[in-house]
């Protein structure tokens, strides 16, 4: 059974940093595209960072950095210089990547429950 569990969210002041984690089970992250997405109240979900099965970042918002640890089967998101516009629920997602050149930008089919990030000014 595929499961994604996010952690590391919380409240932080503007300019601060947070590191989110996503523990995966039921599959091996080394064969999957992994992504971070966020959704703020009243806004559409948007991509924050995506990383392919080889560990190469295929998309990332400027102040963020995604990484993964295959040995721990865990995805990370380092967020720096946070501002109130970064306030949102952050979700981890996964999809199987059949070939190294397959796109990691859309059509994720496994999702975590999310972790809330709140940035105060």
Short mmCIF file of N, CA and C in Angstrom, two decimals:
data_model
loop_
_atom_site.label_atom_id
_atom_site.label_comp_id
_atom_site.label_asym_id
_atom_site.label_seq_id
_atom_site.Cartn_x
_atom_site.Cartn_y
_atom_site.Cartn_z
N UNK A 1 0.84 -1.18 0.00
CA UNK A 1 0.00 0.00 0.00
C UNK A 1 0.88 1.24 0.00
N UNK A 2 0.68 2.08 -0.99
CA UNK A 2 1.47 3.31 -1.10
C UNK A 2 1.01 4.31 -0.05
N UNK A 3 1.96 4.88 0.66
CA UNK A 3 1.64 5.89 1.66
C UNK A 3 2.71 6.97 1.65
N UNK A 4 2.25 8.21 1.75
CA UNK A 4 3.15 9.36 1.85
C UNK A 4 2.75 10.15 3.09
N UNK A 5 3.71 10.40 3.96
CA UNK A 5 3.42 11.11 5.21
C UNK A 5 4.35 12.30 5.33
N UNK A 6 3.76 13.50 5.27
CA UNK A 6 4.54 14.72 5.39
C UNK A 6 4.72 15.12 6.85
N UNK A 7 5.80 15.82 7.12
CA UNK A 7 6.05 16.37 8.44
C UNK A 7 6.97 17.58 8.30
N UNK A 8 7.08 18.34 9.37
CA UNK A 8 8.00 19.48 9.38
C UNK A 8 7.35 20.84 9.20
N UNK A 9 6.05 20.86 8.95
CA UNK A 9 5.37 22.14 8.82
C UNK A 9 5.25 22.82 10.16
N UNK A 10 4.79 24.07 10.12
CA UNK A 10 4.61 24.82 11.35
C UNK A 10 4.51 26.30 11.07
N UNK A 11 4.65 27.07 12.12
CA UNK A 11 4.57 28.52 12.02
C UNK A 11 5.97 29.11 12.13
N UNK A 12 6.24 30.07 11.27
CA UNK A 12 7.56 30.70 11.25
C UNK A 12 7.39 32.16 10.86
N UNK A 13 8.31 32.99 11.30
CA UNK A 13 8.27 34.40 10.93
C UNK A 13 8.91 34.60 9.55
N UNK A 14 8.49 35.66 8.91
CA UNK A 14 9.04 36.00 7.60
C UNK A 14 10.57 36.05 7.66
N UNK A 15 11.18 35.49 6.65
CA UNK A 15 12.64 35.43 6.62
C UNK A 15 13.20 34.12 7.16
N UNK A 16 12.35 33.36 7.80
CA UNK A 16 12.80 32.11 8.40
C UNK A 16 12.85 30.96 7.41
N UNK A 17 13.21 29.80 7.92
CA UNK A 17 13.35 28.60 7.09
C UNK A 17 12.61 27.43 7.73
N UNK A 18 12.23 26.51 6.88
CA UNK A 18 11.64 25.24 7.32
C UNK A 18 12.13 24.14 6.40
N UNK A 19 12.17 22.94 6.94
CA UNK A 19 12.50 21.77 6.13
C UNK A 19 11.38 20.75 6.28
N UNK A 20 10.72 20.48 5.17
CA UNK A 20 9.66 19.50 5.17
C UNK A 20 10.22 18.13 4.79
N UNK A 21 9.61 17.10 5.35
CA UNK A 21 9.97 15.74 5.01
C UNK A 21 8.75 14.98 4.54
N UNK A 22 8.97 14.01 3.69
CA UNK A 22 7.89 13.15 3.21
C UNK A 22 8.40 11.72 3.24
N UNK A 23 7.89 10.95 4.18
CA UNK A 23 8.29 9.55 4.30
C UNK A 23 7.39 8.70 3.41
N UNK A 24 8.01 7.95 2.52
CA UNK A 24 7.27 7.11 1.59
C UNK A 24 7.33 5.65 2.02
N UNK A 25 6.25 4.94 1.80
CA UNK A 25 6.23 3.50 2.06
C UNK A 25 5.36 2.83 1.02
N UNK A 26 5.61 1.54 0.79
CA UNK A 26 4.85 0.80 -0.20
C UNK A 26 5.42 0.88 -1.60
N UNK A 27 6.46 1.65 -1.77
CA UNK A 27 7.14 1.75 -3.06
C UNK A 27 8.54 2.31 -2.82
N UNK A 28 9.36 2.29 -3.87
CA UNK A 28 10.73 2.76 -3.77
C UNK A 28 10.87 4.08 -4.50
N UNK A 29 11.26 5.13 -3.79
CA UNK A 29 11.33 6.46 -4.40
C UNK A 29 12.32 6.53 -5.55
N UNK A 30 13.27 5.60 -5.58
CA UNK A 30 14.28 5.62 -6.64
C UNK A 30 13.69 5.28 -8.01
N UNK A 31 12.43 4.84 -8.05
CA UNK A 31 11.78 4.52 -9.33
C UNK A 31 10.65 5.50 -9.66
N UNK A 32 10.52 6.54 -8.85
CA UNK A 32 9.38 7.42 -8.97
C UNK A 32 9.79 8.88 -9.12
N UNK A 33 8.94 9.62 -9.84
CA UNK A 33 8.97 11.08 -9.76
C UNK A 33 8.38 11.43 -8.40
N UNK A 34 8.98 12.42 -7.75
CA UNK A 34 8.47 12.90 -6.47
C UNK A 34 8.28 14.42 -6.57
N UNK A 35 7.24 14.91 -5.94
CA UNK A 35 7.00 16.34 -6.05
C UNK A 35 6.43 16.94 -4.78
N UNK A 36 6.63 18.23 -4.65
CA UNK A 36 6.01 19.03 -3.60
C UNK A 36 5.06 20.01 -4.28
N UNK A 37 3.87 20.09 -3.73
CA UNK A 37 2.86 21.01 -4.22
C UNK A 37 2.27 21.76 -3.03
N UNK A 38 1.65 22.90 -3.30
CA UNK A 38 1.03 23.64 -2.19
C UNK A 38 -0.29 24.24 -2.65
N UNK A 39 -1.14 24.47 -1.68
CA UNK A 39 -2.41 25.11 -1.97
C UNK A 39 -2.77 26.04 -0.82
N UNK A 40 -2.93 27.31 -1.16
CA UNK A 40 -3.35 28.31 -0.19
C UNK A 40 -4.87 28.46 -0.27
N UNK A 41 -5.49 28.92 0.80
CA UNK A 41 -6.95 29.10 0.79
C UNK A 41 -7.41 29.98 -0.37
N UNK A 42 -8.37 29.49 -1.12
CA UNK A 42 -8.92 30.27 -2.23
C UNK A 42 -8.07 30.28 -3.48
N UNK A 43 -6.99 29.51 -3.48
CA UNK A 43 -6.10 29.49 -4.64
C UNK A 43 -5.98 28.07 -5.19
N UNK A 44 -5.56 27.96 -6.44
CA UNK A 44 -5.34 26.66 -7.04
C UNK A 44 -4.04 26.04 -6.51
N UNK A 45 -4.00 24.74 -6.58
CA UNK A 45 -2.77 24.05 -6.20
C UNK A 45 -1.67 24.37 -7.22
N UNK A 46 -0.46 24.54 -6.72
CA UNK A 46 0.65 24.84 -7.61
C UNK A 46 1.86 23.99 -7.25
N UNK A 47 2.68 23.76 -8.24
CA UNK A 47 3.88 22.99 -8.02
C UNK A 47 4.95 23.82 -7.32
N UNK A 48 5.68 23.20 -6.45
CA UNK A 48 6.77 23.86 -5.73
C UNK A 48 8.11 23.30 -6.18
N UNK A 49 8.19 21.99 -6.29
CA UNK A 49 9.43 21.34 -6.72
C UNK A 49 9.12 19.92 -7.17
N UNK A 50 9.81 19.49 -8.20
CA UNK A 50 9.70 18.10 -8.63
C UNK A 50 11.10 17.54 -8.82
N UNK A 51 11.24 16.26 -8.54
CA UNK A 51 12.54 15.60 -8.61
C UNK A 51 12.33 14.24 -9.25
N UNK A 52 13.19 13.87 -10.20
CA UNK A 52 12.95 12.63 -10.92
C UNK A 52 13.56 11.43 -10.19
N UNK A 53 13.39 10.26 -10.79
CA UNK A 53 13.83 9.03 -10.13
C UNK A 53 15.34 9.01 -9.89
N UNK A 54 16.08 9.75 -10.70
CA UNK A 54 17.54 9.77 -10.54
C UNK A 54 17.96 10.76 -9.45
N UNK A 55 17.01 11.55 -8.96
CA UNK A 55 17.33 12.57 -7.96
C UNK A 55 17.63 13.92 -8.55
N UNK A 56 17.36 14.10 -9.82
CA UNK A 56 17.60 15.38 -10.48
C UNK A 56 16.35 16.25 -10.36
N UNK A 57 16.55 17.48 -9.91
CA UNK A 57 15.43 18.41 -9.77
C UNK A 57 14.99 18.88 -11.14
N UNK A 58 13.73 18.66 -11.47
CA UNK A 58 13.22 19.04 -12.78
C UNK A 58 12.47 20.37 -12.74
N UNK A 59 12.05 20.79 -11.54
CA UNK A 59 11.38 22.08 -11.37
C UNK A 59 11.52 22.49 -9.92
N UNK A 60 11.72 23.77 -9.67
CA UNK A 60 11.76 24.26 -8.30
C UNK A 60 11.52 25.77 -8.28
N UNK A 61 10.76 26.20 -7.30
CA UNK A 61 10.60 27.64 -7.08
C UNK A 61 11.88 28.18 -6.47
N UNK A 62 12.16 29.42 -6.78
CA UNK A 62 13.47 30.01 -6.52
C UNK A 62 14.10 29.78 -5.16
N UNK A 63 13.38 29.96 -4.08
CA UNK A 63 14.00 29.92 -2.76
C UNK A 63 13.95 28.54 -2.14
N UNK A 64 13.46 27.56 -2.86
CA UNK A 64 13.28 26.22 -2.31
C UNK A 64 14.25 25.24 -2.95
N UNK A 65 14.49 24.13 -2.26
CA UNK A 65 15.34 23.10 -2.79
C UNK A 65 14.79 21.74 -2.38
N UNK A 66 14.60 20.88 -3.38
CA UNK A 66 14.11 19.53 -3.13
C UNK A 66 15.27 18.54 -3.19
N UNK A 67 15.17 17.51 -2.37
CA UNK A 67 16.16 16.44 -2.39
C UNK A 67 15.49 15.17 -1.91
N UNK A 68 16.14 14.05 -2.14
CA UNK A 68 15.60 12.81 -1.60
C UNK A 68 16.73 11.91 -1.16
N UNK A 69 16.40 11.06 -0.22
CA UNK A 69 17.32 10.08 0.32
C UNK A 69 16.75 8.71 -0.01
N UNK A 70 17.34 8.04 -0.99
CA UNK A 70 16.82 6.74 -1.39
C UNK A 70 16.92 5.71 -0.26
N UNK A 71 17.98 5.79 0.51
CA UNK A 71 18.16 4.83 1.61
C UNK A 71 17.06 4.96 2.65
N UNK A 72 16.60 6.20 2.87
CA UNK A 72 15.54 6.43 3.85
C UNK A 72 14.16 6.47 3.19
N UNK A 73 14.15 6.38 1.85
CA UNK A 73 12.88 6.44 1.12
C UNK A 73 12.10 7.70 1.48
N UNK A 74 12.80 8.82 1.53
CA UNK A 74 12.24 10.06 2.01
C UNK A 74 12.58 11.21 1.08
N UNK A 75 11.59 12.09 0.90
CA UNK A 75 11.74 13.31 0.11
C UNK A 75 11.80 14.50 1.06
N UNK A 76 12.58 15.51 0.68
CA UNK A 76 12.72 16.69 1.52
C UNK A 76 12.44 17.96 0.71
N UNK A 77 12.03 19.01 1.42
CA UNK A 77 11.91 20.33 0.81
C UNK A 77 12.50 21.35 1.78
N UNK A 78 13.59 21.95 1.39
CA UNK A 78 14.20 23.02 2.18
C UNK A 78 13.65 24.34 1.69
N UNK A 79 13.05 25.10 2.60
CA UNK A 79 12.45 26.37 2.24
C UNK A 79 13.15 27.49 3.00
N UNK A 80 13.70 28.42 2.29
CA UNK A 80 14.44 29.52 2.88
C UNK A 80 13.78 30.86 2.56
N UNK A 81 14.11 31.85 3.36
CA UNK A 81 13.60 33.21 3.15
C UNK A 81 12.09 33.22 2.96
N UNK A 82 11.41 32.55 3.84
CA UNK A 82 9.96 32.43 3.71
C UNK A 82 9.27 33.77 3.88
N UNK A 83 8.18 33.95 3.16
CA UNK A 83 7.38 35.15 3.29
C UNK A 83 5.90 34.75 3.44
N UNK A 84 5.04 35.68 3.86
CA UNK A 84 3.64 35.31 4.10
C UNK A 84 2.94 34.68 2.89
N UNK A 85 3.40 34.99 1.68
CA UNK A 85 2.79 34.40 0.48
C UNK A 85 3.08 32.90 0.36
N UNK A 86 4.00 32.41 1.15
CA UNK A 86 4.31 30.98 1.16
C UNK A 86 3.37 30.20 2.07
N UNK A 87 2.50 30.89 2.79
CA UNK A 87 1.55 30.22 3.67
C UNK A 87 0.60 29.35 2.85
N UNK A 88 0.56 28.06 3.18
CA UNK A 88 -0.26 27.11 2.42
C UNK A 88 -0.16 25.74 3.07
N UNK A 89 -1.01 24.84 2.58
CA UNK A 89 -0.85 23.43 2.90
C UNK A 89 0.10 22.85 1.85
N UNK A 90 1.12 22.16 2.31
CA UNK A 90 2.12 21.59 1.42
C UNK A 90 1.90 20.07 1.33
N UNK A 91 1.87 19.59 0.11
CA UNK A 91 1.62 18.18 -0.15
C UNK A 91 2.80 17.53 -0.86
N UNK A 92 3.04 16.30 -0.48
CA UNK A 92 4.01 15.46 -1.16
C UNK A 92 3.24 14.56 -2.14
N UNK A 93 3.83 14.30 -3.30
CA UNK A 93 3.16 13.46 -4.29
C UNK A 93 4.18 12.58 -5.00
N UNK A 94 3.68 11.50 -5.60
CA UNK A 94 4.56 10.56 -6.29
C UNK A 94 3.85 9.97 -7.50
N UNK A 95 4.65 9.63 -8.51
CA UNK A 95 4.14 8.85 -9.63
C UNK A 95 5.28 8.04 -10.20
N UNK A 96 4.97 6.87 -10.70
CA UNK A 96 5.97 6.00 -11.27
C UNK A 96 6.58 6.64 -12.51
N UNK A 97 7.88 6.56 -12.64
CA UNK A 97 8.57 7.09 -13.81
C UNK A 97 9.14 5.91 -14.60
N UNK A 98 8.47 5.50 -15.66
CA UNK A 98 8.90 4.31 -16.39
C UNK A 98 10.24 4.46 -17.09
N UNK A 99 10.55 5.67 -17.56
CA UNK A 99 11.81 5.93 -18.25
C UNK A 99 12.42 7.20 -17.67
N UNK A 100 13.74 7.32 -17.75
CA UNK A 100 14.40 8.46 -17.11
C UNK A 100 13.97 9.76 -17.77
N UNK A 101 13.51 9.71 -19.02
CA UNK A 101 13.12 10.91 -19.73
C UNK A 101 11.61 11.19 -19.62
N UNK A 102 10.87 10.36 -18.92
CA UNK A 102 9.44 10.61 -18.73
C UNK A 102 9.25 11.86 -17.89
N UNK A 103 8.24 12.64 -18.22
CA UNK A 103 8.00 13.90 -17.53
C UNK A 103 7.62 13.69 -16.07
N UNK A 104 8.12 14.57 -15.23
CA UNK A 104 7.75 14.57 -13.81
C UNK A 104 6.91 15.78 -13.45
N UNK A 105 6.35 16.46 -14.44
CA UNK A 105 5.69 17.73 -14.16
C UNK A 105 4.20 17.61 -13.84
N UNK A 106 3.55 16.50 -14.20
CA UNK A 106 2.10 16.43 -14.00
C UNK A 106 1.66 14.99 -13.79
N UNK A 107 0.33 14.84 -13.57
CA UNK A 107 -0.31 13.53 -13.47
C UNK A 107 0.19 12.70 -12.31
N UNK A 108 0.41 13.34 -11.16
CA UNK A 108 0.77 12.57 -9.97
C UNK A 108 -0.46 11.84 -9.46
N UNK A 109 -0.27 10.60 -9.05
CA UNK A 109 -1.42 9.81 -8.62
C UNK A 109 -1.38 9.38 -7.16
N UNK A 110 -0.29 9.62 -6.47
CA UNK A 110 -0.23 9.33 -5.04
C UNK A 110 0.05 10.63 -4.29
N UNK A 111 -0.75 10.85 -3.24
CA UNK A 111 -0.67 12.11 -2.50
C UNK A 111 -0.68 11.87 -1.00
N UNK A 112 0.06 12.71 -0.28
CA UNK A 112 0.00 12.68 1.16
C UNK A 112 -1.13 13.54 1.66
N UNK A 113 -1.26 13.59 3.00
CA UNK A 113 -2.34 14.35 3.62
C UNK A 113 -2.02 15.83 3.78
N UNK A 114 -0.75 16.17 3.66
CA UNK A 114 -0.37 17.57 3.72
C UNK A 114 0.15 17.99 5.09
N UNK A 115 0.95 19.04 5.06
CA UNK A 115 1.44 19.65 6.30
C UNK A 115 1.33 21.17 6.14
N UNK A 116 0.81 21.83 7.17
CA UNK A 116 0.53 23.26 7.08
C UNK A 116 1.78 24.08 7.36
N UNK A 117 2.01 25.06 6.51
CA UNK A 117 3.08 26.04 6.72
C UNK A 117 2.44 27.41 6.82
N UNK A 118 2.73 28.10 7.91
CA UNK A 118 2.18 29.44 8.13
C UNK A 118 3.33 30.41 8.39
N UNK A 119 3.40 31.45 7.58
CA UNK A 119 4.46 32.44 7.70
C UNK A 119 3.84 33.77 8.10
N UNK A 120 4.30 34.31 9.21
CA UNK A 120 3.76 35.57 9.70
C UNK A 120 4.74 36.70 9.42
N UNK A 121 4.17 37.88 9.23
CA UNK A 121 5.01 39.04 8.89
C UNK A 121 5.51 39.75 10.14
#
